[in-house]
mmCIF file of C-alpha atoms and ligand atoms in Angstrom:
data_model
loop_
_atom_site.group_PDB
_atom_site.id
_atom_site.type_symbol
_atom_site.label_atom_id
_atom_site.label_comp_id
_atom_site.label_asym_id
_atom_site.label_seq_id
_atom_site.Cartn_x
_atom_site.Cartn_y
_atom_site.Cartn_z
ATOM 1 C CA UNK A 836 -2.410 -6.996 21.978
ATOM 2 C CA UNK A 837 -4.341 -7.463 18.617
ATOM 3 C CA UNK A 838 -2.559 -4.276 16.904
ATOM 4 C CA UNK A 839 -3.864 -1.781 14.441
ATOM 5 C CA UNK A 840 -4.377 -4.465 11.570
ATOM 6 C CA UNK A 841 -5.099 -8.023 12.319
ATOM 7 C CA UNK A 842 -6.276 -10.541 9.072
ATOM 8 C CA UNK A 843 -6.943 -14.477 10.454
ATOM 9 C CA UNK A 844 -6.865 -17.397 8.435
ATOM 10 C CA UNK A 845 -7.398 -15.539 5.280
ATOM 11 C CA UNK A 846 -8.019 -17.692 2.214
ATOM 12 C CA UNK A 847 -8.748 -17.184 -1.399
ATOM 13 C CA UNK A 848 -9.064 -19.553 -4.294
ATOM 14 C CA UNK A 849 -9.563 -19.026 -8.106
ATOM 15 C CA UNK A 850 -11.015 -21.483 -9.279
ATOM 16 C CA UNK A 851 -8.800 -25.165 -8.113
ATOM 17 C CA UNK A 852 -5.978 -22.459 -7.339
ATOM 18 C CA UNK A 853 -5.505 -21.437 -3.607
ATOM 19 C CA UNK A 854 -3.844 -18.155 -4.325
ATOM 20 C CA UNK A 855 -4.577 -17.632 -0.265
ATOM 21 C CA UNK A 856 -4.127 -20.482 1.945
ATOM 22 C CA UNK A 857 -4.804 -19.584 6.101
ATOM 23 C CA UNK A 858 -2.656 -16.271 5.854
ATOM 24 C CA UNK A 859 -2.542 -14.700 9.195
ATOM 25 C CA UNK A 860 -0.639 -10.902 9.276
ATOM 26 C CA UNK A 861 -0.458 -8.541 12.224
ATOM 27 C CA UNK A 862 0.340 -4.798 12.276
ATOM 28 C CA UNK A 863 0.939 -2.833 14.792
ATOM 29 C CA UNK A 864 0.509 1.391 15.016
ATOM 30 C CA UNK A 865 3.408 2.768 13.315
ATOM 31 C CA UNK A 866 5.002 -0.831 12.216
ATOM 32 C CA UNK A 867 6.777 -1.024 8.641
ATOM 33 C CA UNK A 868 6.009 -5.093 7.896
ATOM 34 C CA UNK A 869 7.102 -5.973 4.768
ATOM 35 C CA UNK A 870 5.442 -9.222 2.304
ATOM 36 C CA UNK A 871 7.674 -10.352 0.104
ATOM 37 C CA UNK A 872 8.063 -13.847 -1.998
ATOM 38 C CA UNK A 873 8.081 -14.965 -5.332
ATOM 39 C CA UNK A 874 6.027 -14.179 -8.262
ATOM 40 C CA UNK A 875 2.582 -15.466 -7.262
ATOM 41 C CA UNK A 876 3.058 -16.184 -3.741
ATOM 42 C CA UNK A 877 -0.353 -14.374 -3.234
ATOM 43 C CA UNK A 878 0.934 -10.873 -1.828
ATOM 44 C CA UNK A 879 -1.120 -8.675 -3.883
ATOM 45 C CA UNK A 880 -3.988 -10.815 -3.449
ATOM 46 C CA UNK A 881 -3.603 -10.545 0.406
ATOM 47 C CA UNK A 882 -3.170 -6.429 0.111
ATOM 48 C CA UNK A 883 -6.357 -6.668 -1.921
ATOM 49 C CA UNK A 884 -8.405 -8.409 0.852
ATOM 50 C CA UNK A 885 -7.002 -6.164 3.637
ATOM 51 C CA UNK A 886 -7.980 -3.121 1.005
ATOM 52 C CA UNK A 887 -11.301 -4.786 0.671
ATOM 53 C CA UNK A 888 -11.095 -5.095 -3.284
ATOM 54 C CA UNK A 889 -11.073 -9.045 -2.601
ATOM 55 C CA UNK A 890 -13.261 -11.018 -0.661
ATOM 56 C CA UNK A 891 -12.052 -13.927 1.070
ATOM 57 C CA UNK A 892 -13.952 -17.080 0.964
ATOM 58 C CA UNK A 893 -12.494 -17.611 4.510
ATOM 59 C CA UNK A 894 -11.186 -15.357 7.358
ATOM 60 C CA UNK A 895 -11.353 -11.714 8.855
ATOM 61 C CA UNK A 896 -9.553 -8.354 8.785
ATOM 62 C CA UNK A 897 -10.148 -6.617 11.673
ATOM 63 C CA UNK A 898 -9.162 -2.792 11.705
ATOM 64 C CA UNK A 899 -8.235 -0.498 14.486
ATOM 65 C CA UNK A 900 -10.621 -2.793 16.902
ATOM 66 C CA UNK A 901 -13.107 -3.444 14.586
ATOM 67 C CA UNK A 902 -14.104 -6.487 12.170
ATOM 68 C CA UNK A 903 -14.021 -4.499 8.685
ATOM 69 C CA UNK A 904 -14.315 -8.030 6.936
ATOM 70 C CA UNK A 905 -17.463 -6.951 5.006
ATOM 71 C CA UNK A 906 -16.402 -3.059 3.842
ATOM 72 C CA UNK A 907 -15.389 -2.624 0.476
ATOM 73 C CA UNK A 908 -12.514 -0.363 -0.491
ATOM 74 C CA UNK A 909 -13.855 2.970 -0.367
ATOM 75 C CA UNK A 910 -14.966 2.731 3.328
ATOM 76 C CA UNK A 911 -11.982 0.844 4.621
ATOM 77 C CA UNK A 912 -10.533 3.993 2.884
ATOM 78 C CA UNK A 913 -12.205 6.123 5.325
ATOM 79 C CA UNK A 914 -11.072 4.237 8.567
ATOM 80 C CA UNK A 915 -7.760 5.104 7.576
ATOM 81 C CA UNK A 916 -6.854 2.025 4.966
ATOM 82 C CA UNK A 917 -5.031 3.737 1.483
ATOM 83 C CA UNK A 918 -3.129 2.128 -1.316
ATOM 84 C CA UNK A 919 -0.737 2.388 -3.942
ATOM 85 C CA UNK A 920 -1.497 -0.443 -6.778
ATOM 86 C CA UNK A 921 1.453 -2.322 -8.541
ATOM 87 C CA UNK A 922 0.037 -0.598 -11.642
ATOM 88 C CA UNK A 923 0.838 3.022 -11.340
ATOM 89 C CA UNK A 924 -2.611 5.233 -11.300
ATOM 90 C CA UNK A 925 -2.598 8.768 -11.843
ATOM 91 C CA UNK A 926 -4.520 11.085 -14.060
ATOM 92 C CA UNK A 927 -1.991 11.665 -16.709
ATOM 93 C CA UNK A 928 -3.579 14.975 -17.669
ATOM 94 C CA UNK A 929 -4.002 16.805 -14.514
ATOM 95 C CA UNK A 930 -1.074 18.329 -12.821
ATOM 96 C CA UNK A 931 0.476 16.690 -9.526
ATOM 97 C CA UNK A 932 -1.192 19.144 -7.442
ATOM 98 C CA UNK A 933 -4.537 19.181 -8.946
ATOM 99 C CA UNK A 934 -4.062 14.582 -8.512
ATOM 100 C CA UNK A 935 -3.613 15.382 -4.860
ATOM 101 C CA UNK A 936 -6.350 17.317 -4.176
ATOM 102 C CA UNK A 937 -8.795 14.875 -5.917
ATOM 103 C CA UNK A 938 -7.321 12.183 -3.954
ATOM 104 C CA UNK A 939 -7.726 14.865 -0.716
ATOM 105 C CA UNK A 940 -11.378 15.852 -1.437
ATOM 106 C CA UNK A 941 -14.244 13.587 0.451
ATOM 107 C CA UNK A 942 -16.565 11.886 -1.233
ATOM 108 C CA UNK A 943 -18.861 13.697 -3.708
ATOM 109 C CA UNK A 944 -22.021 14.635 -1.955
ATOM 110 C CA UNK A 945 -24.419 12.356 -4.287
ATOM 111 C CA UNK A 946 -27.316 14.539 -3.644
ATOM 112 C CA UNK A 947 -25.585 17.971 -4.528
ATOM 113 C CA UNK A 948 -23.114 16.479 -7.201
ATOM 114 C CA UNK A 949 -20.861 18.993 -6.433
ATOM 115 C CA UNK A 950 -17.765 19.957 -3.069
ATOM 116 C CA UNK A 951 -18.304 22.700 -1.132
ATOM 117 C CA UNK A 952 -15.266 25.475 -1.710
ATOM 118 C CA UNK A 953 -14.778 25.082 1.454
ATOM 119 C CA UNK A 954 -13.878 21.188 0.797
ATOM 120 C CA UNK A 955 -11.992 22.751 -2.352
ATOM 121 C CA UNK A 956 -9.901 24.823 -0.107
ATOM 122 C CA UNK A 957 -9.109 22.365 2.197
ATOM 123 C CA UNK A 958 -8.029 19.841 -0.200
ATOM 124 C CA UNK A 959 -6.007 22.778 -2.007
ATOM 125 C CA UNK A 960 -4.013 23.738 1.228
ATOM 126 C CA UNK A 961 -3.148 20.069 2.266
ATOM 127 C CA UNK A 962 -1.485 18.962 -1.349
ATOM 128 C CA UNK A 963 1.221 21.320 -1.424
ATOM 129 C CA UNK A 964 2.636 20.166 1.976
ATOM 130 C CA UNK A 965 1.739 16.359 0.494
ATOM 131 C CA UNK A 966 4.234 17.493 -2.684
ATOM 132 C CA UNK A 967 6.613 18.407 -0.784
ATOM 133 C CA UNK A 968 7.043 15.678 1.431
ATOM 134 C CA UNK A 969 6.969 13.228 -1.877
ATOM 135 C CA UNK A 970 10.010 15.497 -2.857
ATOM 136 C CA UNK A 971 7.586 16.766 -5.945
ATOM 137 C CA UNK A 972 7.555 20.783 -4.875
ATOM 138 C CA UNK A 973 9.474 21.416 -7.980
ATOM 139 C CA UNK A 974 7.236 19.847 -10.220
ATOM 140 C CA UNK A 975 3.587 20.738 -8.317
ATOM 141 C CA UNK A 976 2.312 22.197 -11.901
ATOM 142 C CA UNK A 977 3.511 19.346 -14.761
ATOM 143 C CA UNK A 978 0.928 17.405 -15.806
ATOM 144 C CA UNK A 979 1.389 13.666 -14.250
ATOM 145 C CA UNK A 980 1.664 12.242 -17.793
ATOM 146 C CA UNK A 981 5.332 14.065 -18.036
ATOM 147 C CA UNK A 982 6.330 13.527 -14.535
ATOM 148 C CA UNK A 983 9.403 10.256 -14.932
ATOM 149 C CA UNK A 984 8.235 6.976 -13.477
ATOM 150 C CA UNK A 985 9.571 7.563 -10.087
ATOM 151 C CA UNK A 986 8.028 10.559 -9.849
ATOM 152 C CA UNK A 987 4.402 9.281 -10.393
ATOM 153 C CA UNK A 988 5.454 6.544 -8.139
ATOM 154 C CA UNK A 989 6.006 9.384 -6.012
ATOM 155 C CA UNK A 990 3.217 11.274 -6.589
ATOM 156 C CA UNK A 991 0.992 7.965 -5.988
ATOM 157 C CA UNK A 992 2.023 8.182 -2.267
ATOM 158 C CA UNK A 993 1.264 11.514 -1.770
ATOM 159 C CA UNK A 994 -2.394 10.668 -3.494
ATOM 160 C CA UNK A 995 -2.300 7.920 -0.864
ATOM 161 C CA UNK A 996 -1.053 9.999 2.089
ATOM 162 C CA UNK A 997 -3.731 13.069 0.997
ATOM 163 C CA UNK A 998 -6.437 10.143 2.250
ATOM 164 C CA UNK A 999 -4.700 10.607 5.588
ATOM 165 C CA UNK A 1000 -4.334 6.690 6.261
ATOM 166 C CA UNK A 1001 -2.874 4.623 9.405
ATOM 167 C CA UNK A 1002 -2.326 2.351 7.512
ATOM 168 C CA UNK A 1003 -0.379 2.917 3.866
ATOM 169 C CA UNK A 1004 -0.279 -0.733 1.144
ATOM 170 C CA UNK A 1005 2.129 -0.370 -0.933
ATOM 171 C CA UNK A 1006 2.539 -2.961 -3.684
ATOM 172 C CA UNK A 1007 5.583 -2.913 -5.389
ATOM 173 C CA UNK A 1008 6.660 1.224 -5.345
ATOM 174 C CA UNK A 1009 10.114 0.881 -6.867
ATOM 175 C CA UNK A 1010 9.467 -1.794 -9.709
ATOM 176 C CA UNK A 1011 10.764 -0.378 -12.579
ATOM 177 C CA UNK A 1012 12.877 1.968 -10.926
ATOM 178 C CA UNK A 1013 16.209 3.122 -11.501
ATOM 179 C CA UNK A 1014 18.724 2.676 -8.454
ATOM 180 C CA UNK A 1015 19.179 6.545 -8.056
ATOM 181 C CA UNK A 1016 14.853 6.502 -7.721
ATOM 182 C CA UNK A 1017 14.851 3.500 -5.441
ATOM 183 C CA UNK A 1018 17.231 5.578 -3.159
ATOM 184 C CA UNK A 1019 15.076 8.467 -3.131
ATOM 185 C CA UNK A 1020 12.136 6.588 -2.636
ATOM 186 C CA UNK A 1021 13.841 4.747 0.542
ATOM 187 C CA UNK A 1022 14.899 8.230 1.996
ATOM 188 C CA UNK A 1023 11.247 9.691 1.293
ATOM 189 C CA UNK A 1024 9.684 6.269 2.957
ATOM 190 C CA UNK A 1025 11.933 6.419 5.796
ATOM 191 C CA UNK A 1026 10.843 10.174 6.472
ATOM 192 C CA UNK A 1027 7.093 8.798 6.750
ATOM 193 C CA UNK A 1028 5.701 10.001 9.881
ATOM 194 C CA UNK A 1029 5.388 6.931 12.261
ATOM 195 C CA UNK A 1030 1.468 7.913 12.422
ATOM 196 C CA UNK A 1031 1.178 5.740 9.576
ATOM 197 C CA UNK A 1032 2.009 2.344 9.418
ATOM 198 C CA UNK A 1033 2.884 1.096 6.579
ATOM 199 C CA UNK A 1034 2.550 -2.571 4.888
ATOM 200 C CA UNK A 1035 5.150 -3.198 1.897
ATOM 201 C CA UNK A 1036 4.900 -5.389 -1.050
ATOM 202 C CA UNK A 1037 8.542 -5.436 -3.128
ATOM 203 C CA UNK A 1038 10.618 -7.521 -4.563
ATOM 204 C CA UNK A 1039 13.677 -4.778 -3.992
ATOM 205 C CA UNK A 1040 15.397 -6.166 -1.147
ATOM 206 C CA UNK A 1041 17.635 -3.205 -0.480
ATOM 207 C CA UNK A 1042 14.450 -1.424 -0.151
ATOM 208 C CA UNK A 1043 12.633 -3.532 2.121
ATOM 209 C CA UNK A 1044 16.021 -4.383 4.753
ATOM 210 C CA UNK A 1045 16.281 -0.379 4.341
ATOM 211 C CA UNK A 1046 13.052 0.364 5.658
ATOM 212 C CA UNK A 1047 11.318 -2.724 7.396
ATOM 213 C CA UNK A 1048 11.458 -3.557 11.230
ATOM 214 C CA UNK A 1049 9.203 -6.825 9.895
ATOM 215 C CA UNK A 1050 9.335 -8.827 7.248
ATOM 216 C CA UNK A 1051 6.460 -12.096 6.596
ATOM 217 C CA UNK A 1052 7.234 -14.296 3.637
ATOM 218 C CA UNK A 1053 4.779 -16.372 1.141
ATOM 219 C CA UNK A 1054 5.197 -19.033 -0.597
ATOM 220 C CA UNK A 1055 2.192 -20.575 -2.818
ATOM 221 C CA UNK A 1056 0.351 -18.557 -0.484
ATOM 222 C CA UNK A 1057 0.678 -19.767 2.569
ATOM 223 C CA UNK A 1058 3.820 -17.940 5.215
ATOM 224 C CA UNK A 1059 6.344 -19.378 4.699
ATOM 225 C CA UNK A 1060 8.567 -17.438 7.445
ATOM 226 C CA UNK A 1061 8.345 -14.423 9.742
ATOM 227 C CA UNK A 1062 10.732 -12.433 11.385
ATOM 228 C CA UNK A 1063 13.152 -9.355 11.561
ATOM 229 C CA UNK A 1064 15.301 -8.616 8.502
ATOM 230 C CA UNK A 1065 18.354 -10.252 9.623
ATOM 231 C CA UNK A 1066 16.317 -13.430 10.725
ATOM 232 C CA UNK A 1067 14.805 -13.461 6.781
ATOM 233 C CA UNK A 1068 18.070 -12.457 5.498
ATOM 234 C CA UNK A 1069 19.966 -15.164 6.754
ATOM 235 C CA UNK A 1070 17.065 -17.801 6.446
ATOM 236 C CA UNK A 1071 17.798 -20.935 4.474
ATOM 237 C CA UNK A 1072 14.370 -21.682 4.041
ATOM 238 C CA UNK A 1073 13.853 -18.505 2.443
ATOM 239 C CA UNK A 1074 17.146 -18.221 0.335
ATOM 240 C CA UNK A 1075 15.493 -21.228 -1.418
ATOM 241 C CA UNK A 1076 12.178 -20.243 -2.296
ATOM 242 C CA UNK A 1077 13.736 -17.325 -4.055
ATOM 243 C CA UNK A 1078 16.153 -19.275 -5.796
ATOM 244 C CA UNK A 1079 13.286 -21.631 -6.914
ATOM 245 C CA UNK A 1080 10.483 -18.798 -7.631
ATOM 246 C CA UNK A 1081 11.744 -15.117 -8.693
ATOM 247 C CA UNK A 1082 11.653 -13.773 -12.061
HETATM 248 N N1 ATP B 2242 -8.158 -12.514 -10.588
HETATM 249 C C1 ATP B 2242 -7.479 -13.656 -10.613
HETATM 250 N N2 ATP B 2242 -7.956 -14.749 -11.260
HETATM 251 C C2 ATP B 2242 -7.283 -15.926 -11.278
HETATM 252 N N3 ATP B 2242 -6.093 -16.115 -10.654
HETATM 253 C C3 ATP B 2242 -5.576 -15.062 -10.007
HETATM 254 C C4 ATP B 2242 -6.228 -13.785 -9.953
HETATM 255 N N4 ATP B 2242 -5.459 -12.932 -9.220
HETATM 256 C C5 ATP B 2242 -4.367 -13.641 -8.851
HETATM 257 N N5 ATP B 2242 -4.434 -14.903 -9.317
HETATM 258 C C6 ATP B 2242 -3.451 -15.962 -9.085
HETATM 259 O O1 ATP B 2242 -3.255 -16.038 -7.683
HETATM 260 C C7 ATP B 2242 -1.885 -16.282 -7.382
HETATM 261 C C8 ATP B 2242 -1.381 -15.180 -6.479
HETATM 262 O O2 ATP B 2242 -1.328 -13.980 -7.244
HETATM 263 P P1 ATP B 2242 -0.787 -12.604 -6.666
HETATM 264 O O3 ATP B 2242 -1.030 -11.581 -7.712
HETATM 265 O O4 ATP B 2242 -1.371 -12.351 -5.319
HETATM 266 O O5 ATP B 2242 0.781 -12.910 -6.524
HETATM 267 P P2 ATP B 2242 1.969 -11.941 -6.116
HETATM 268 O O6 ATP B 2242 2.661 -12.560 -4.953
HETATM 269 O O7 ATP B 2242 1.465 -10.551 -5.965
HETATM 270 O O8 ATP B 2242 2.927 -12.056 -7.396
HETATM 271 P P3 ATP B 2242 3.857 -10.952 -8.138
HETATM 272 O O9 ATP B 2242 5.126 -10.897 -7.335
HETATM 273 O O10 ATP B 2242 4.084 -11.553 -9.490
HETATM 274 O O11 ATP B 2242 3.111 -9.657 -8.188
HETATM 275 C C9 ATP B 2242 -1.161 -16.369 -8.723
HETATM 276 O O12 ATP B 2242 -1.044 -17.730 -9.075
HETATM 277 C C10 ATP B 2242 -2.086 -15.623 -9.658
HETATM 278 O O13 ATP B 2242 -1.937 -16.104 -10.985
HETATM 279 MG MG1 MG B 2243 1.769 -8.791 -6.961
#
């Protein structure tokens, strides 16, 4: 079985830096894998070459059966690839509805410049269902801008979700959260239908032992271990490197 997601030997270098060094990851339909590691162990760098934002200079990410090593972002987007970035990014001065149904509408038709209503519609009917299951219904009309940080974290994975993925990144959601928003944001991630699989970055270990049936670990990018939570948990190998690496 070669599941949903499958990236071999992936490697990246900047420069005399290998920030990637023969990463292999599997995903299966459904599967919550978590990456986590120390600052710099390459785990955004590997969600930005299974996004397609990165090239590797080595390796393939095969998608849902196919070899999707040579999309870029937007149409690994369409086979059912979205992302949250560890930078939050939402337009500050729209409202949270009118962020998810940008994120919902298609692509602009380049020769018409314009959506169809129909399109409009569409997008309009599926974000208030989105809001709601990002706990935001109370606050579908505030601008973004003067939503609190968890709720723009919030609102990111509804953005995310309106692209109706398989297969959600997530790169760090609860940094810079307080522990009351990193337990809504476990109960809201938990409630994720299991059509979408979902691939976590975070350094918040509650988070990722709450919601993870995987877990891979990097170290100067290369895995340094792989297993269920309690197998990480209790690892001695792994205990180390984040003794020696976290900030
Ligand atoms: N565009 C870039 N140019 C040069 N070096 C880069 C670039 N992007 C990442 N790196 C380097 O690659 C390595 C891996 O970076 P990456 O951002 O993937 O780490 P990370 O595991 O996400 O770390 P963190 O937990 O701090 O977010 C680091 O040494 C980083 O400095
Ligand atoms: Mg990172």
């Amino acid at each position: 079985m070669t599941g949903l997601l499958s990236a071999q030997d992936v490697s990246v270098r900047y420069g005399s830096l290998a920030a990637l060094a023969g990463v292999d990851l599997c995903i299966h339909d459904g599967q919550r894998h978590a990456l986590i590691g120390p600052n710099g162990a390459g785990k955004t760098t590997l969600l930005d070459v299974i996004g397609g934002s990165t090239r590797p200079h080595r390796g393939t990410v095969r998608f849902n059966g196919r070899d999707v090593s040579r999309l870029g972002p937007a149409a690994r987007a369409r086979r059912g690839i979205n992302r949250i970035h560890q930078r939050p990014a939402v337009f500050p001065t729209l409202t949270a509805t009118e962020n998810v149904v940008v994120a919902a509408l298609p692509r602009v038709d380049r020769r018409r410049g314009w959506w169809p209503g129909g399109h409009r519609r569409a997008a309009q009917h599926r974000a208030g269902p989105l809001l709601d299951q990002m706990g935001l219904a109370d606050v579908a009309a505030v601008q973004a801008g003067h939503l609190a940080h968890g709720q723009r974290r919030q609102l990111e994975i509804a953005m995310a979700l309106a692209g109706r993925p398989r297969l959600l990144l997530l790169d760090e959601p609860a940094a810079g959260l307080s522990a009351t928003e990193v337990g809504r944001l476990i109960e809201l991630l938990r409630a994720l239908p299991r059509a979408v699989a979902v691939l976590l970055v975070e350094h918040r270990l509650d988070l990722v032992y709450a919601l993870s049936d995987t877990v891979t670990v990097l170290r100067d990018g290369r895995t340094l271990a792989a297993g269920t939570p309690d197998e990480i948990r209790t690892s001695p190998l792994v205990r180390q490197a984040y003794a020696d690496g976290v900030s």
